[in-house]
Coordinates of C-alpha atoms in Angstrom, one line a residue:
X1 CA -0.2 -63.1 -13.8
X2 CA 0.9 -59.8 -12.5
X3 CA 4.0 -59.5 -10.9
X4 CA 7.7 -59.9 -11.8
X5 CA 10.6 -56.7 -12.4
X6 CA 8.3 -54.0 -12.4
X7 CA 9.9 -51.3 -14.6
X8 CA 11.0 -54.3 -17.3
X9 CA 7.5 -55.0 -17.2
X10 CA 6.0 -51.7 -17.9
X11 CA 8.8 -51.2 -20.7
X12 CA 8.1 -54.4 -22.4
X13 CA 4.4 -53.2 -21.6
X14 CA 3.0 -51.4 -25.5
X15 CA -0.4 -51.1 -24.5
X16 CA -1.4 -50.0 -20.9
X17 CA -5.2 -51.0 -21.8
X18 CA -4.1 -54.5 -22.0
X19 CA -2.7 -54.3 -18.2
X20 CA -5.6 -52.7 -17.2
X21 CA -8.0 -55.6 -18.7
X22 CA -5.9 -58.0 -16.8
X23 CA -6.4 -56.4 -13.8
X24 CA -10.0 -56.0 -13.9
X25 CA -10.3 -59.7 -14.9
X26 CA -8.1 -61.0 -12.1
X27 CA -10.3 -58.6 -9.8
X28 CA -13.5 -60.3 -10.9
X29 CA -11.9 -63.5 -9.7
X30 CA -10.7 -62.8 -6.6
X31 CA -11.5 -61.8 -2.6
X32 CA -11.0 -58.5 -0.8
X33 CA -7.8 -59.8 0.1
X34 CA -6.7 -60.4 -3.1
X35 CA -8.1 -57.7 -5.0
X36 CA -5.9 -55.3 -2.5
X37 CA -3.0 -57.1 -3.7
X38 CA -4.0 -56.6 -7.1
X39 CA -4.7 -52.9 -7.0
X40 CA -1.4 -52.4 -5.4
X41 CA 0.8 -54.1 -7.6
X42 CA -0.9 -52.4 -10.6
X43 CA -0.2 -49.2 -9.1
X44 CA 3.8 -49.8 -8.4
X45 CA 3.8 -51.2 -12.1
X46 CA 2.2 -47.6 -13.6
X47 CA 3.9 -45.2 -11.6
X48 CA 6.5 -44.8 -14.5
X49 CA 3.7 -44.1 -16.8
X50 CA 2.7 -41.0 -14.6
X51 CA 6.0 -40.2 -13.6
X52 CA 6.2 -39.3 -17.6
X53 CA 3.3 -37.5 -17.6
X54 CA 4.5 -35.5 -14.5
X55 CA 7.5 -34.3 -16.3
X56 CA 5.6 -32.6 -18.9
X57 CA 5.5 -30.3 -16.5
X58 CA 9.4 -29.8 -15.1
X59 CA 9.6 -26.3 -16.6
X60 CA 6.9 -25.3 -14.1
X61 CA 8.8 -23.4 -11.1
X62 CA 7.1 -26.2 -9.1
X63 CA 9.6 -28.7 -8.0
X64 CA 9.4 -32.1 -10.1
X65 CA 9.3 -34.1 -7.2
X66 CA 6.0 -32.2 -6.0
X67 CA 4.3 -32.7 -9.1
X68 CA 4.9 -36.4 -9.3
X69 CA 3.7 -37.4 -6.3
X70 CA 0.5 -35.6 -7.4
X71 CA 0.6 -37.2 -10.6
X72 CA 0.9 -40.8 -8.4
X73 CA -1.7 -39.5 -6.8
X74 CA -4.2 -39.6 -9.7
X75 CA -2.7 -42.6 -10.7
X76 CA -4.3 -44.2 -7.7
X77 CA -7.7 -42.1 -8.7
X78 CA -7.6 -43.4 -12.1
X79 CA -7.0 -46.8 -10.7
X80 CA -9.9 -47.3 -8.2
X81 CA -12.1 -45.3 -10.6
X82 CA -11.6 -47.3 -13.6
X83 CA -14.6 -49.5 -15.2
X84 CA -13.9 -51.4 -18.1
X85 CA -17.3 -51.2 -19.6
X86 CA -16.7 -47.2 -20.4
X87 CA -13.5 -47.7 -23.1
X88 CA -9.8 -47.1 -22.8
X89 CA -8.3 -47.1 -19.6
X90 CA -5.1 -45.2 -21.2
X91 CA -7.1 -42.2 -22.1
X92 CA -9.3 -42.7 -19.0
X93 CA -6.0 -42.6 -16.8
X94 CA -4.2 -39.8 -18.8
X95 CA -7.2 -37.6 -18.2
X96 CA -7.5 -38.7 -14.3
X97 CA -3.5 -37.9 -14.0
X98 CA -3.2 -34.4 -15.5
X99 CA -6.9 -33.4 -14.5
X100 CA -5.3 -33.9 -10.9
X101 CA -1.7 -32.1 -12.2
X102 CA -3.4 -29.0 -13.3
X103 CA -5.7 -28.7 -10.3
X104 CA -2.8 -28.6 -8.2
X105 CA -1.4 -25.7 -9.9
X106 CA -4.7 -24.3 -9.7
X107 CA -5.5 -24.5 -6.4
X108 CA -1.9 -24.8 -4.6
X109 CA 0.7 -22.5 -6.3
X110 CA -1.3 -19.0 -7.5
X111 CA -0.3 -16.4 -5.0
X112 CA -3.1 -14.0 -6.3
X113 CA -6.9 -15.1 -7.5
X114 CA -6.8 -15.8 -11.6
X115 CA -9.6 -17.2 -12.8
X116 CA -9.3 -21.1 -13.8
X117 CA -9.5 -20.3 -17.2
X118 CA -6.7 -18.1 -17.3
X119 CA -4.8 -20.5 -15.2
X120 CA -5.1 -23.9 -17.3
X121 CA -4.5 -21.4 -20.4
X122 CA -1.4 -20.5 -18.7
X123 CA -0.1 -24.0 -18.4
X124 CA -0.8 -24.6 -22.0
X125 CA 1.3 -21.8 -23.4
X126 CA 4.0 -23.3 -20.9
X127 CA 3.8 -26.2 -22.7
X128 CA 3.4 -24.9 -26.2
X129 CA 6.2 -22.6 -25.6
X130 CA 8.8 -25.4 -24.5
X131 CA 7.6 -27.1 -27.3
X132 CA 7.8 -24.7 -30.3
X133 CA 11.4 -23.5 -28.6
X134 CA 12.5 -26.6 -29.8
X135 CA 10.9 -27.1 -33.2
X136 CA 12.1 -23.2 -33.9
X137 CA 15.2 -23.3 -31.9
X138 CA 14.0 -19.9 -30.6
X139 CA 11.2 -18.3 -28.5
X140 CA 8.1 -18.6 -30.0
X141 CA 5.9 -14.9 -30.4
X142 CA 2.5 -15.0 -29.0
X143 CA 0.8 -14.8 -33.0
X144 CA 2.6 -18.5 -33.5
X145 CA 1.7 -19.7 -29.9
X146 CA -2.0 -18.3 -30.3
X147 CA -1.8 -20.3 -33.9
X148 CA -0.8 -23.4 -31.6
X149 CA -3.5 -23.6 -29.4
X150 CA -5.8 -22.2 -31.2
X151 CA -6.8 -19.1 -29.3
X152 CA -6.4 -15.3 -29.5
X153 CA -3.4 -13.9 -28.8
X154 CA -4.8 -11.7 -26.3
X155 CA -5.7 -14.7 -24.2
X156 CA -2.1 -15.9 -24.6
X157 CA -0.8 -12.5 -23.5
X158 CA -3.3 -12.6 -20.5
X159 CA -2.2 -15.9 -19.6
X160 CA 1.6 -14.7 -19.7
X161 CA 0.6 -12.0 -17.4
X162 CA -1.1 -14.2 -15.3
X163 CA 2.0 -16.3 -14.8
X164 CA 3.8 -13.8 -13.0
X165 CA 1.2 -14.0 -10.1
X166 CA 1.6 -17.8 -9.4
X167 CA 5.6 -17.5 -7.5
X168 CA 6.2 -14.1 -5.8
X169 CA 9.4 -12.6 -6.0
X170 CA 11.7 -12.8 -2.7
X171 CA 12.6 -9.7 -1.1
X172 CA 16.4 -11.2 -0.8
X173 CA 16.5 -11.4 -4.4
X174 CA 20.1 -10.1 -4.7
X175 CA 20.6 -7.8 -7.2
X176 CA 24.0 -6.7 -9.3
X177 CA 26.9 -8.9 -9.9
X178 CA 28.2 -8.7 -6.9
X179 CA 25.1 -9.4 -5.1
X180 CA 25.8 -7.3 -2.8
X181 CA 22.4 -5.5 -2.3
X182 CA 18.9 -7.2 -2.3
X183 CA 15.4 -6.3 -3.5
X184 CA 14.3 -4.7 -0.2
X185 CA 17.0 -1.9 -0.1
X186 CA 14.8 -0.5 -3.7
X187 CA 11.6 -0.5 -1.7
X188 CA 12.5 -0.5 2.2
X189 CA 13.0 3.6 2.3
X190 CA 10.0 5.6 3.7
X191 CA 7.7 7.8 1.3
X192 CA 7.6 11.5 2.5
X193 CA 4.9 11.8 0.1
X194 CA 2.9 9.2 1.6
X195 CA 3.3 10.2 5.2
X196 CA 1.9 13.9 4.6
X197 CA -1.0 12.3 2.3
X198 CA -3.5 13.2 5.6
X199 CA -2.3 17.2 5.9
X200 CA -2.3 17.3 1.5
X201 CA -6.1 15.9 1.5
X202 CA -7.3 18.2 4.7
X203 CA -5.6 21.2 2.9
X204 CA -7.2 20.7 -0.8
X205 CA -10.1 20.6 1.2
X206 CA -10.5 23.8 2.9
X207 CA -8.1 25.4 -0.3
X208 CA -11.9 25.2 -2.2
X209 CA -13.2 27.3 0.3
X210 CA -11.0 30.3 -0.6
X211 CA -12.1 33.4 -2.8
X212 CA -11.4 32.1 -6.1
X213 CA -8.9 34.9 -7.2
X214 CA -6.9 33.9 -3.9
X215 CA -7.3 30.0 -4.7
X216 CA -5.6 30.7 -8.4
X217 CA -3.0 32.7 -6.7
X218 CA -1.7 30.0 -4.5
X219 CA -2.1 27.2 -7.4
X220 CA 0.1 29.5 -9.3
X221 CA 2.5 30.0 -6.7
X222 CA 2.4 26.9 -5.0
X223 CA 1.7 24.3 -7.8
X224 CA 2.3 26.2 -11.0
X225 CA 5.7 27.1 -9.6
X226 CA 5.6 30.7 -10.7
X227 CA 7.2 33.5 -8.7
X228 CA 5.7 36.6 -8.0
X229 CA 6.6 38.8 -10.5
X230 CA 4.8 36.1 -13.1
X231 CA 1.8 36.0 -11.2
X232 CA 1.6 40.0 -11.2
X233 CA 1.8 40.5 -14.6
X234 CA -0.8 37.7 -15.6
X235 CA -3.2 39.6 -12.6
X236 CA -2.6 43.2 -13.6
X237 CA -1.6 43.9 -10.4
X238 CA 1.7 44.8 -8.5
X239 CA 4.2 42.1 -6.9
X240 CA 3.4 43.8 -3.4
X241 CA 0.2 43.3 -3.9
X242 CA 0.4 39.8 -4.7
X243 CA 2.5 39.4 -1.7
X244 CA 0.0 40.5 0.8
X245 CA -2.9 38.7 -1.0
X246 CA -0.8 35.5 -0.9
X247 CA 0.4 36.1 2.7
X248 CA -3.1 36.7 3.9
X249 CA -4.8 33.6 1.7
X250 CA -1.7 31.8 3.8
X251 CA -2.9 33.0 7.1
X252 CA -6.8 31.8 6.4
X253 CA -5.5 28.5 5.2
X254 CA -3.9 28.3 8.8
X255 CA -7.0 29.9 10.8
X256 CA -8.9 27.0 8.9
X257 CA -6.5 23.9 9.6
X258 CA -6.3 24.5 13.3
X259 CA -9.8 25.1 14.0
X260 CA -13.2 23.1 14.0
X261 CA -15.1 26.0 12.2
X262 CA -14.2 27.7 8.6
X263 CA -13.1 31.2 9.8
X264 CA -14.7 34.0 7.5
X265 CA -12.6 35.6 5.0
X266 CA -13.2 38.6 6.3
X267 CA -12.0 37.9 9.9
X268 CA -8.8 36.8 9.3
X269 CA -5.7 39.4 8.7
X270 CA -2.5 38.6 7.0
X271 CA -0.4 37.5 10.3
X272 CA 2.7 37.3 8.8
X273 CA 2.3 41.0 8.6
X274 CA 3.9 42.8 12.9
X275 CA 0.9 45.6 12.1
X276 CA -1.7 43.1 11.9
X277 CA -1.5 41.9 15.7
X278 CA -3.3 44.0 18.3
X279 CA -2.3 44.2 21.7
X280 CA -4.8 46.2 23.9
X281 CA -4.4 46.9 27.1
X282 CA -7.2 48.1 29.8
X283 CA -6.7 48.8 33.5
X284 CA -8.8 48.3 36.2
X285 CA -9.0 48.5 39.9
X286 CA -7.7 45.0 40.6
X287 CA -6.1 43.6 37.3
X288 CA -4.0 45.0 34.0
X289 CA -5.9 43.1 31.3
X290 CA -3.8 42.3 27.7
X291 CA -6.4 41.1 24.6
X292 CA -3.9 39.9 22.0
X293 CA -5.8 39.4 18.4
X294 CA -3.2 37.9 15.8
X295 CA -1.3 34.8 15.2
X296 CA 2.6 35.4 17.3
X297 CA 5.5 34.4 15.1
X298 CA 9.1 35.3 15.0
X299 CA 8.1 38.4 12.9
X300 CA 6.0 40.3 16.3
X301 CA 7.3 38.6 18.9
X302 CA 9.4 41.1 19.9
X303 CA 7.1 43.4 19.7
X304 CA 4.7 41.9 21.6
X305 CA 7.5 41.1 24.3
X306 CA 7.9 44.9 24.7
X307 CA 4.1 45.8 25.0
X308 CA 3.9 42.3 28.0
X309 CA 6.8 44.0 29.7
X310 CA 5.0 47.6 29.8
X311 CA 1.9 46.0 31.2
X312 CA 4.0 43.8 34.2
X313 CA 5.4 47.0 35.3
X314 CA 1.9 48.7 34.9
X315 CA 0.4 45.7 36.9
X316 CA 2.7 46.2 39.8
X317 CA 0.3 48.1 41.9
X318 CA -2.4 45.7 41.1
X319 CA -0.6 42.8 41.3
X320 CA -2.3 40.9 39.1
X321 CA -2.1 40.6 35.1
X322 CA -4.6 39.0 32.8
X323 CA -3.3 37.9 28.8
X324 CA -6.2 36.9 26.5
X325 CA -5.1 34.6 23.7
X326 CA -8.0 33.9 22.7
X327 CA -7.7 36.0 19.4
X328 CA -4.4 34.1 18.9
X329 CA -4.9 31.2 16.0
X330 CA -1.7 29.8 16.6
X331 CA 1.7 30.5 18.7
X332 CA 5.1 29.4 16.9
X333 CA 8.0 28.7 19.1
X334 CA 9.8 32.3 19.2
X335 CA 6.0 33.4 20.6
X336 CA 5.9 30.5 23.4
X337 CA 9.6 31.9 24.3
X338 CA 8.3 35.3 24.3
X339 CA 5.4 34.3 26.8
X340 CA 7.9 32.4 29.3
X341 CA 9.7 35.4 29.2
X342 CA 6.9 37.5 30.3
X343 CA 6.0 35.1 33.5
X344 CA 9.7 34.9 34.0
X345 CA 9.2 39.0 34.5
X346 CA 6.0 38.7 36.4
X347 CA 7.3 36.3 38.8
X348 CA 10.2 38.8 39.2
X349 CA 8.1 41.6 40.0
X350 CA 5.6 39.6 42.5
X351 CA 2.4 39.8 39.7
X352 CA -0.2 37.4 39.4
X353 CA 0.6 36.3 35.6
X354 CA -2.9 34.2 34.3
X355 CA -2.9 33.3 30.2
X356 CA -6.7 32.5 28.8
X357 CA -6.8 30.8 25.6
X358 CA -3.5 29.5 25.3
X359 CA -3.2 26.2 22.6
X360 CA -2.9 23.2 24.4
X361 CA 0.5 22.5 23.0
X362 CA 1.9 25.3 23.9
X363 CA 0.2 25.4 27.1
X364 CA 1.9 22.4 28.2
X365 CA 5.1 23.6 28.3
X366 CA 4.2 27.4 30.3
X367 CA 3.0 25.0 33.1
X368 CA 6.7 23.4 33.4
X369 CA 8.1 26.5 33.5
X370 CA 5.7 28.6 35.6
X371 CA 7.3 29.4 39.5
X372 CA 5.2 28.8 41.9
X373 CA 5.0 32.7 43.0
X374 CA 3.7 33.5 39.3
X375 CA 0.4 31.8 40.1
X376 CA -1.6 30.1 37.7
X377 CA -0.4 30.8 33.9
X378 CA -3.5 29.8 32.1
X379 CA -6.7 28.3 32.2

């Protein structure tokens, strides 16, 4: 007869087999009603037994409580799947119970994708670790856990490393003694390299398409660190020299990142250089007509100021003034200054002021400054 103080019953109970072949005879006997009855009272009087088997796992960072109501959960498997006829129903159950233990870990608490090999391996060295801690009263190596289990050690080494991916670590993890600082204050600043990872790739790029001698130079400069004394010497050649060949490798690099089309080697003129801009002016019956060829920077700005200047006065008569950028790879702000100056002049002196070619960046900001009696600055 089932029934009576559960947990005295299960601790007086030696041999589970023998409440399990009471069960299964009183089922044979009895109706559906009955046989509900049955089931659940030999369920309340096991739970102890998989409560125990549960706690083999409390090292696990899985709470205890979690794991025991899966464990009572195969319990109940073990229970309605039970047949007599195939043997023990204490191994049958303790298979059912941490069969359904391990798949939980398996398929509940991994973070990341290990394979299930790696995970149920992991679990045993868990077990054999808490286990030879206390028959060595220290922490077992991997050699005497492998020797344990009977595996390599690199499989207990992978399964260690596999651990780590089953409970992530919480960005609020404080850190220090005081605890005044967390885990997201070592990782929450922003990576300059990172950000300028789209300009370093576009400019290895077109870097390859440089005259070899000129792609060392800037390697040497630029990556190699080495000034330009160093990198005279190893060429031969003089520190001017390397100077203007680095400028104008500089200036190419430039002419390439802001256009569609590789420039020609040939075509492009060391800008940083005030002689290499040209600034031609041609006069004709209704216009004064400025072709600038050159990138404008700080360094022939001025310059260029004072030639813009001549040609308003020149245009006077005409009225009407024409700038062709068009030759102009780029325009720095000291250049885009220089230019609002020269409308600012033009207005002044009642001359039709039109810009071709301007950037679009640059252009922008001419058309919020234009007066309306300078006409149209660009198009």
């Amino acid at each position: 007869m089932l029934g009576g103080n559960h947990e005295e019953a299960f601790s007086a109970l030696d041999d589970l087999d023998c409440a399990a072949a009471e069960y299964a005879s009183a089922w044979k006997r009895s109706d559906a009603k009955r046989r509900r009855l049955l089931r659940d009272d030999l369920i309340r009087r096991l739970i102890p037994f998989a409560d125990r088997l549960a706690s083999r796992y409390r090292e696990c960072t899985e709470p205890l409580e979690d794991i025991r109501q899966v464990a009572r959960m195969g319990l109940v498997k073990a229970v309605d799947r039970y047949d007599p006829e195939r043997g023990s129903f204490t191994a049958f159950a303790f298979v059912t119970i941490t069969g359904e233990v391990k798949r939980h870990f398996r398929d509940r608490t991994w973070v990341i994708h290990v394979t299930r090999r790696l995970q149920d391996l992991s679990l045993d060295v868990g077990h054999a670790t808490a286990e030879l801690t206390q028959a060595l009263s220290r922490t077992p190596t991997a050699p005497e856990i492998a020797r344990h289990l009977e595996v390599g050690e690199q499989d207990v080494r992978s399964a260690r490393m596999c651990t780590a991916g089953r409970t992530p670590i919480s960005l609020n993890t404080p850190l220090g003694d005081d605890g005044s600082r967390e885990l997201s204050d070592l990782i929450g600043s922003s990576d300059e390299a990172l950000e300028t990872i789209a300009e370093r790739l576009a400019l290895d790029d077109v870097l390859r398409e440089l005259p070899p001698q000129i792609q060392r130079l800037i390697i040497l400069r630029f990556y190699g660190n080495l000034t330009q004394s160093q990198i005279a010497a190893e060429f031969g050649i003089s520190q001017m020299h390397v100077s203007r060949l680095l400028h104008r490798g500089l200036a190419w690099l430039r002419a390439a990142l802001l256009s569609d089309r590789l420039p020609l080697w040939d075509q492009v003129q060391d800008y940083h250089d005030p002689e290499n801009i040209k600034v031609q002016l041609r006069e004709t019956s209704t216009s004064i007509d400025v072709q600038v060829d050159g990138e404008i920077t700080m360094h022939n700005a001025d310059r260029l100021s004072r030639r813009l200047h001549s040609a308003v006065s020149l245009a006077v008569a005409q009225g009407r003034l024409t700038v062709d950028l068009t030759g102009v790879p780029s325009i720095d702000t000291t250049g885009a200054t220089m230019l609002r100056d020269a409308q600012t002049s033009a207005s002044l002196s009642q001359v039709a002021m039109t810009i071709v070619g301007l950037p679009p960046g640059v252009e922008s900001g001419l058309a919020r400054s234009q007066s309306p009696t300078t006409g149209p600055a660009h198009r």
